[in-house]
Amino acid sequence: MPDREQIRLHALKNAYQHGGKADPKAVLSKVLAESPDLRKSAKDLLPVVNEVVEEVNSLGAAEIEEILRKEHPEALIAEKKEQRHGLPDLPGVTGKVVMRMAPSPSGPLHVGHSRMAILNDEYVRKYGGELILRIEDTNPKNIDPSAYQQIPRDLAWLGVQFTSVVVQSDRMELYYDEARRLIRNGGMYVCSCGVQEFKEKRQKGIACPHRSLSARENEERFQEMLDGGFREGEAVAVVKTDLAHPNPSVRDWIAFRIIEREHPRQGRKYRVYPMMNFSVAVDDHHLGLTHVIRGKDHLNNTEKQKYIFRYNDWPLPVYFHYGLIHIPNTVLKTSTIKKGIADGSYSGWDDVRLGTILALRKRGYVPATFRRYWIESGLRESDAEFSWDIFNAMNKDSIDAATPRGFFVPDPVMLKVEGLPECDVTIPNHPTNKSLGTRKYRMSASRGVYVDASDLAQVPDGKAFRLKDFCNVVKRGHRLEFAGFELREKGIRIVQWAPEPAIDLTVHMPDGRRITGKAEQALGSVDGTVQLERFGYARVLGIEGQAFFLHR
């Protein structure tokens, strides 16, 4: 008879695929296909299937999906595979494409940034062309100098093949030249009303008095900004748009401001810096961008940037704005992380409680998982929520076949197995991948074993249980009694163990907990991902006695 949980899983999957209602016959067929030896007892099996299906069908479709998401996310992955159509074609492609990634160097990349990078990379791979990494560093107040090197490293690890690197602060003279040209064409003016007064006028749709100054006067005033004639906050350069525009933020918008702070890359060479919308528009043109894909939180920015293109009669790239992704229970905000690092709350950008690429890499995620997740998620205009359950199941799918197993006991109690004959125990490093080899231990009644206190507490006194891949024992108070090597009793409890002597291992969890325990000596030389059986996958640094939890 199959496990009831096995029947329930097939019922849940069938119900998920059919609007919340499972078909008993379809569920039975799946069970029999999985266990052909049960065909002779199909009639006896049907009542159990009917009972389980009735229980599942009493749930709502949303509850069924939530159960699968939590307990069997791999089932949702299989469903996604059936529905997957790949990324949609880009409109307006006439040859090779030129696309870009444009992170700010405020810190390393995080899991959300990987979406932007991978989607752009996939399209350039599809059509051929250029993928430009453009580091947007025109705000000296928000730059982490290490990010100039770390961002390219993060992208390279993700497998993103950028063809060139452009740093915006190296292009300041280009932005100044384009500003002067725009002023001469009547598309920009310098306002010295004060930022607050300017914003109040704009909100009311009232023109600033400097808006009507001649091009020559405004060009002189812009040069005065560059030369130090205005202090920080005293003047800004503004792009003329439509003061009656229904969206106040699109009305005359600030293109340049004065920042006196030293720039980490340029020093004090410059004091007037372009706002993002100006430098982005100029660069998108001069770098020959054909397509721009980014989040729909940039819709207003796109509207602003189009003014620069229209003033200069530049051809527009094709824009596509995808929906936003909410990534739950994940620390991503750069300012929060910086503060935490400064006050000692976080150990660094790779602290396993964070959602940075560095932290996820440290825990053992692999690049293929990021690419698969974002491609299968598609390029949708609607907002969505990131699913760690599905992401973790995909990562497990990527690593499981090549990941060795190991024994870890979180709350260890050391016992000896009375009556155990001296023997060699050979344990496979993987249940199916024989190429990963085995590990061997010489065991005897005098050599202790560590078992988890909670596992031991769940075994009644006098009841037998099995030490995984080793032997059967009977619990006798605080003693264990040898009960043979062969696995004869069906349904016997199987308990994790580690032979003594064992190494101390501390597992760092993403929620901040540290779980200490004993691990078998074989893990002492490991530097890589291991499945700590019945605990979860983890990146183990055995020589340091440390591990970083990955997922179940």
Short mmCIF file of N, CA and C in Angstrom, two decimals, residues 148-260:
data_model
loop_
_atom_site.label_atom_id
_atom_site.label_comp_id
_atom_site.label_asym_id
_atom_site.label_seq_id
_atom_site.Cartn_x
_atom_site.Cartn_y
_atom_site.Cartn_z
N TYR A 148 32.23 49.57 -7.50
CA TYR A 148 32.77 49.67 -8.86
C TYR A 148 33.37 48.33 -9.31
N GLN A 149 33.98 47.62 -8.38
CA GLN A 149 34.56 46.31 -8.71
C GLN A 149 33.57 45.17 -8.45
N GLN A 150 32.74 45.33 -7.40
CA GLN A 150 31.87 44.21 -7.01
C GLN A 150 30.73 43.99 -7.99
N ILE A 151 30.17 45.06 -8.55
CA ILE A 151 29.05 44.90 -9.49
C ILE A 151 29.46 44.05 -10.70
N PRO A 152 30.59 44.35 -11.37
CA PRO A 152 31.00 43.47 -12.48
C PRO A 152 31.25 42.03 -12.04
N ARG A 153 31.78 41.85 -10.81
CA ARG A 153 32.02 40.49 -10.32
C ARG A 153 30.70 39.75 -10.11
N ASP A 154 29.71 40.45 -9.55
CA ASP A 154 28.39 39.83 -9.35
C ASP A 154 27.79 39.40 -10.68
N LEU A 155 27.87 40.28 -11.67
CA LEU A 155 27.31 39.98 -12.99
C LEU A 155 28.04 38.82 -13.65
N ALA A 156 29.36 38.81 -13.54
CA ALA A 156 30.13 37.71 -14.13
C ALA A 156 29.76 36.39 -13.48
N TRP A 157 29.56 36.39 -12.16
CA TRP A 157 29.16 35.16 -11.47
C TRP A 157 27.79 34.68 -11.95
N LEU A 158 26.89 35.62 -12.21
CA LEU A 158 25.56 35.27 -12.72
C LEU A 158 25.61 34.77 -14.16
N GLY A 159 26.75 34.91 -14.81
CA GLY A 159 26.86 34.49 -16.20
C GLY A 159 26.39 35.53 -17.19
N VAL A 160 26.27 36.78 -16.74
CA VAL A 160 25.83 37.87 -17.61
C VAL A 160 27.02 38.38 -18.40
N GLN A 161 26.90 38.37 -19.72
CA GLN A 161 28.03 38.67 -20.60
C GLN A 161 27.93 40.11 -21.13
N PHE A 162 28.37 41.06 -20.33
CA PHE A 162 28.36 42.45 -20.79
C PHE A 162 29.57 42.68 -21.70
N THR A 163 29.37 43.52 -22.71
CA THR A 163 30.41 43.73 -23.73
C THR A 163 31.28 44.93 -23.44
N SER A 164 30.80 45.86 -22.62
CA SER A 164 31.61 47.03 -22.27
C SER A 164 31.10 47.61 -20.96
N VAL A 165 31.96 48.40 -20.32
CA VAL A 165 31.61 49.06 -19.06
C VAL A 165 31.72 50.57 -19.26
N VAL A 166 30.67 51.29 -18.90
CA VAL A 166 30.65 52.75 -18.98
C VAL A 166 30.38 53.29 -17.58
N VAL A 167 31.19 54.24 -17.16
CA VAL A 167 30.99 54.88 -15.85
C VAL A 167 30.57 56.32 -16.10
N GLN A 168 29.41 56.68 -15.60
CA GLN A 168 28.85 57.99 -15.95
C GLN A 168 29.71 59.16 -15.48
N SER A 169 30.32 59.05 -14.32
CA SER A 169 31.12 60.19 -13.84
C SER A 169 32.35 60.44 -14.70
N ASP A 170 32.69 59.48 -15.57
CA ASP A 170 33.79 59.70 -16.52
C ASP A 170 33.32 60.48 -17.75
N ARG A 171 32.01 60.75 -17.84
CA ARG A 171 31.43 61.36 -19.03
C ARG A 171 30.84 62.74 -18.73
N MET A 172 31.32 63.38 -17.69
CA MET A 172 30.72 64.63 -17.25
C MET A 172 30.80 65.72 -18.32
N GLU A 173 31.90 65.79 -19.04
CA GLU A 173 32.04 66.83 -20.06
C GLU A 173 31.00 66.65 -21.16
N LEU A 174 30.66 65.40 -21.48
CA LEU A 174 29.60 65.15 -22.47
C LEU A 174 28.27 65.70 -21.96
N TYR A 175 27.96 65.47 -20.69
CA TYR A 175 26.70 65.98 -20.14
C TYR A 175 26.68 67.51 -20.15
N TYR A 176 27.80 68.14 -19.84
CA TYR A 176 27.87 69.60 -19.86
C TYR A 176 27.67 70.12 -21.29
N ASP A 177 28.28 69.45 -22.27
CA ASP A 177 28.12 69.88 -23.66
C ASP A 177 26.66 69.77 -24.09
N GLU A 178 26.01 68.68 -23.72
CA GLU A 178 24.61 68.51 -24.10
C GLU A 178 23.72 69.50 -23.36
N ALA A 179 24.09 69.85 -22.14
CA ALA A 179 23.32 70.86 -21.40
C ALA A 179 23.41 72.21 -22.10
N ARG A 180 24.61 72.58 -22.49
CA ARG A 180 24.78 73.87 -23.19
C ARG A 180 23.99 73.88 -24.49
N ARG A 181 24.02 72.77 -25.22
CA ARG A 181 23.29 72.71 -26.49
C ARG A 181 21.78 72.85 -26.24
N LEU A 182 21.30 72.19 -25.19
CA LEU A 182 19.88 72.26 -24.87
C LEU A 182 19.49 73.68 -24.46
N ILE A 183 20.35 74.36 -23.71
CA ILE A 183 20.09 75.75 -23.31
C ILE A 183 20.01 76.64 -24.55
N ARG A 184 20.94 76.47 -25.47
CA ARG A 184 20.95 77.28 -26.69
C ARG A 184 19.69 77.05 -27.52
N ASN A 185 19.16 75.83 -27.45
CA ASN A 185 17.95 75.51 -28.21
C ASN A 185 16.68 75.89 -27.45
N GLY A 186 16.84 76.50 -26.29
CA GLY A 186 15.67 76.96 -25.53
C GLY A 186 15.00 75.89 -24.71
N GLY A 187 15.68 74.76 -24.49
CA GLY A 187 15.05 73.65 -23.77
C GLY A 187 15.46 73.54 -22.31
N MET A 188 16.32 74.42 -21.84
CA MET A 188 16.78 74.33 -20.45
C MET A 188 17.08 75.73 -19.92
N TYR A 189 16.85 75.93 -18.64
CA TYR A 189 17.17 77.21 -18.00
C TYR A 189 17.73 76.95 -16.61
N VAL A 190 18.36 77.96 -16.04
CA VAL A 190 18.93 77.85 -14.70
C VAL A 190 18.05 78.64 -13.74
N CYS A 191 17.56 77.95 -12.73
CA CYS A 191 16.66 78.57 -11.74
C CYS A 191 17.41 78.76 -10.43
N SER A 192 17.31 79.95 -9.87
CA SER A 192 17.94 80.23 -8.58
C SER A 192 16.91 80.69 -7.55
N CYS A 193 15.67 80.23 -7.74
CA CYS A 193 14.60 80.60 -6.80
C CYS A 193 14.78 79.93 -5.44
N GLY A 194 15.48 78.85 -5.42
CA GLY A 194 15.51 77.99 -4.24
C GLY A 194 14.65 76.77 -4.54
N VAL A 195 15.12 75.62 -4.12
CA VAL A 195 14.47 74.36 -4.50
C VAL A 195 13.02 74.32 -4.04
N GLN A 196 12.74 74.72 -2.79
CA GLN A 196 11.39 74.63 -2.26
C GLN A 196 10.44 75.55 -3.03
N GLU A 197 10.88 76.78 -3.27
CA GLU A 197 10.03 77.72 -4.02
C GLU A 197 9.78 77.21 -5.43
N PHE A 198 10.83 76.66 -6.05
CA PHE A 198 10.68 76.12 -7.41
C PHE A 198 9.64 74.99 -7.43
N LYS A 199 9.72 74.09 -6.45
CA LYS A 199 8.79 72.96 -6.41
C LYS A 199 7.36 73.42 -6.19
N GLU A 200 7.18 74.43 -5.35
CA GLU A 200 5.84 74.95 -5.09
C GLU A 200 5.25 75.57 -6.36
N LYS A 201 6.05 76.32 -7.10
CA LYS A 201 5.58 76.92 -8.35
C LYS A 201 5.22 75.82 -9.35
N ARG A 202 6.08 74.82 -9.45
CA ARG A 202 5.83 73.74 -10.40
C ARG A 202 4.54 73.00 -10.06
N GLN A 203 4.31 72.78 -8.77
CA GLN A 203 3.10 72.08 -8.34
C GLN A 203 1.86 72.85 -8.77
N LYS A 204 1.95 74.17 -8.75
CA LYS A 204 0.82 75.02 -9.14
C LYS A 204 0.79 75.30 -10.64
N GLY A 205 1.82 74.85 -11.36
CA GLY A 205 1.89 75.10 -12.80
C GLY A 205 2.29 76.52 -13.13
N ILE A 206 3.01 77.17 -12.21
CA ILE A 206 3.44 78.57 -12.40
C ILE A 206 4.89 78.59 -12.88
N ALA A 207 5.16 79.40 -13.87
CA ALA A 207 6.52 79.48 -14.43
C ALA A 207 7.45 80.20 -13.47
N CYS A 208 8.65 79.69 -13.34
CA CYS A 208 9.72 80.36 -12.60
C CYS A 208 10.13 81.60 -13.40
N PRO A 209 10.46 82.74 -12.76
CA PRO A 209 10.85 83.95 -13.51
C PRO A 209 12.08 83.75 -14.38
N HIS A 210 12.93 82.78 -14.03
CA HIS A 210 14.15 82.54 -14.81
C HIS A 210 13.86 81.75 -16.09
N ARG A 211 12.66 81.24 -16.19
CA ARG A 211 12.28 80.42 -17.35
C ARG A 211 12.30 81.24 -18.64
N SER A 212 12.04 82.52 -18.49
CA SER A 212 11.94 83.38 -19.68
C SER A 212 13.24 84.11 -20.01
N LEU A 213 14.30 83.84 -19.27
CA LEU A 213 15.59 84.47 -19.59
C LEU A 213 16.08 83.98 -20.94
N SER A 214 16.91 84.77 -21.58
CA SER A 214 17.43 84.41 -22.90
C SER A 214 18.37 83.21 -22.79
N ALA A 215 18.58 82.56 -23.93
CA ALA A 215 19.50 81.42 -23.97
C ALA A 215 20.89 81.84 -23.52
N ARG A 216 21.33 83.05 -23.96
CA ARG A 216 22.67 83.51 -23.58
C ARG A 216 22.77 83.68 -22.07
N GLU A 217 21.73 84.29 -21.46
CA GLU A 217 21.76 84.49 -20.01
C GLU A 217 21.80 83.15 -19.27
N ASN A 218 21.01 82.20 -19.75
CA ASN A 218 20.98 80.91 -19.07
C ASN A 218 22.28 80.13 -19.26
N GLU A 219 22.90 80.30 -20.42
CA GLU A 219 24.19 79.62 -20.62
C GLU A 219 25.24 80.22 -19.69
N GLU A 220 25.20 81.54 -19.50
CA GLU A 220 26.14 82.18 -18.58
C GLU A 220 25.88 81.73 -17.14
N ARG A 221 24.60 81.60 -16.80
CA ARG A 221 24.25 81.16 -15.45
C ARG A 221 24.67 79.70 -15.22
N PHE A 222 24.57 78.88 -16.26
CA PHE A 222 25.02 77.49 -16.14
C PHE A 222 26.53 77.44 -15.91
N GLN A 223 27.26 78.29 -16.65
CA GLN A 223 28.71 78.35 -16.47
C GLN A 223 29.05 78.85 -15.06
N GLU A 224 28.22 79.74 -14.56
CA GLU A 224 28.42 80.24 -13.20
C GLU A 224 28.24 79.11 -12.18
N MET A 225 27.30 78.22 -12.44
CA MET A 225 27.15 77.03 -11.58
C MET A 225 28.44 76.21 -11.58
N LEU A 226 29.00 76.01 -12.78
CA LEU A 226 30.21 75.20 -12.91
C LEU A 226 31.41 75.87 -12.23
N ASP A 227 31.46 77.20 -12.30
CA ASP A 227 32.63 77.93 -11.81
C ASP A 227 32.58 78.24 -10.31
N GLY A 228 31.47 77.93 -9.65
CA GLY A 228 31.39 78.18 -8.22
C GLY A 228 30.67 79.45 -7.85
N GLY A 229 30.01 80.08 -8.81
CA GLY A 229 29.27 81.31 -8.52
C GLY A 229 28.03 81.07 -7.68
N PHE A 230 27.51 79.88 -7.71
CA PHE A 230 26.38 79.49 -6.86
C PHE A 230 26.87 78.40 -5.90
N ARG A 231 26.33 78.42 -4.69
CA ARG A 231 26.65 77.36 -3.74
C ARG A 231 25.60 76.25 -3.84
N GLU A 232 25.89 75.15 -3.18
CA GLU A 232 24.96 74.01 -3.19
C GLU A 232 23.58 74.45 -2.70
N GLY A 233 22.56 74.12 -3.48
CA GLY A 233 21.19 74.46 -3.13
C GLY A 233 20.72 75.80 -3.64
N GLU A 234 21.64 76.61 -4.21
CA GLU A 234 21.27 77.96 -4.66
C GLU A 234 20.79 78.00 -6.11
N ALA A 235 21.13 77.00 -6.91
CA ALA A 235 20.73 77.01 -8.32
C ALA A 235 20.64 75.59 -8.85
N VAL A 236 19.71 75.41 -9.78
CA VAL A 236 19.57 74.13 -10.49
C VAL A 236 19.31 74.43 -11.96
N ALA A 237 19.70 73.49 -12.82
CA ALA A 237 19.36 73.60 -14.24
C ALA A 237 18.12 72.75 -14.48
N VAL A 238 17.17 73.31 -15.22
CA VAL A 238 15.84 72.70 -15.35
C VAL A 238 15.49 72.51 -16.83
N VAL A 239 14.93 71.34 -17.15
CA VAL A 239 14.46 71.07 -18.51
C VAL A 239 13.03 71.60 -18.64
N LYS A 240 12.80 72.39 -19.68
CA LYS A 240 11.45 72.90 -19.95
C LYS A 240 10.57 71.78 -20.50
N THR A 241 9.41 71.60 -19.88
CA THR A 241 8.45 70.62 -20.42
C THR A 241 7.12 71.33 -20.58
N ASP A 242 6.09 70.82 -19.96
CA ASP A 242 4.75 71.39 -20.05
C ASP A 242 4.27 71.67 -18.64
N LEU A 243 4.13 72.94 -18.28
CA LEU A 243 3.71 73.29 -16.92
C LEU A 243 2.26 72.89 -16.64
N ALA A 244 1.53 72.53 -17.69
CA ALA A 244 0.15 72.08 -17.50
C ALA A 244 0.05 70.56 -17.56
N HIS A 245 1.18 69.88 -17.57
CA HIS A 245 1.16 68.42 -17.64
C HIS A 245 0.39 67.87 -16.44
N PRO A 246 -0.50 66.88 -16.68
CA PRO A 246 -1.31 66.35 -15.56
C PRO A 246 -0.48 65.73 -14.44
N ASN A 247 0.73 65.29 -14.75
CA ASN A 247 1.60 64.73 -13.72
C ASN A 247 2.61 65.80 -13.30
N PRO A 248 2.47 66.36 -12.10
CA PRO A 248 3.36 67.45 -11.68
C PRO A 248 4.84 67.09 -11.74
N SER A 249 5.18 65.81 -11.54
CA SER A 249 6.60 65.44 -11.54
C SER A 249 7.21 65.54 -12.92
N VAL A 250 6.38 65.53 -13.98
CA VAL A 250 6.89 65.62 -15.35
C VAL A 250 7.04 67.09 -15.76
N ARG A 251 6.36 67.99 -15.07
CA ARG A 251 6.52 69.41 -15.36
C ARG A 251 7.99 69.81 -15.13
N ASP A 252 8.41 70.89 -15.72
CA ASP A 252 9.82 71.32 -15.67
C ASP A 252 10.60 70.57 -14.57
N TRP A 253 11.47 69.68 -15.00
CA TRP A 253 12.18 68.85 -14.02
C TRP A 253 13.66 69.19 -13.94
N ILE A 254 14.20 69.03 -12.74
CA ILE A 254 15.60 69.39 -12.48
C ILE A 254 16.53 68.41 -13.19
N ALA A 255 17.48 68.97 -13.94
CA ALA A 255 18.42 68.14 -14.70
C ALA A 255 19.83 68.18 -14.11
N PHE A 256 20.19 69.29 -13.46
CA PHE A 256 21.52 69.40 -12.84
C PHE A 256 21.38 70.07 -11.48
N ARG A 257 22.20 69.62 -10.52
CA ARG A 257 22.25 70.28 -9.22
C ARG A 257 23.70 70.36 -8.77
N ILE A 258 23.94 71.22 -7.81
CA ILE A 258 25.29 71.41 -7.27
C ILE A 258 25.46 70.51 -6.05
N ILE A 259 26.53 69.73 -6.04
CA ILE A 259 26.88 68.90 -4.88
C ILE A 259 28.35 69.14 -4.57
N GLU A 260 28.62 69.68 -3.41
CA GLU A 260 29.99 70.06 -3.06
C GLU A 260 30.82 68.88 -2.54
#
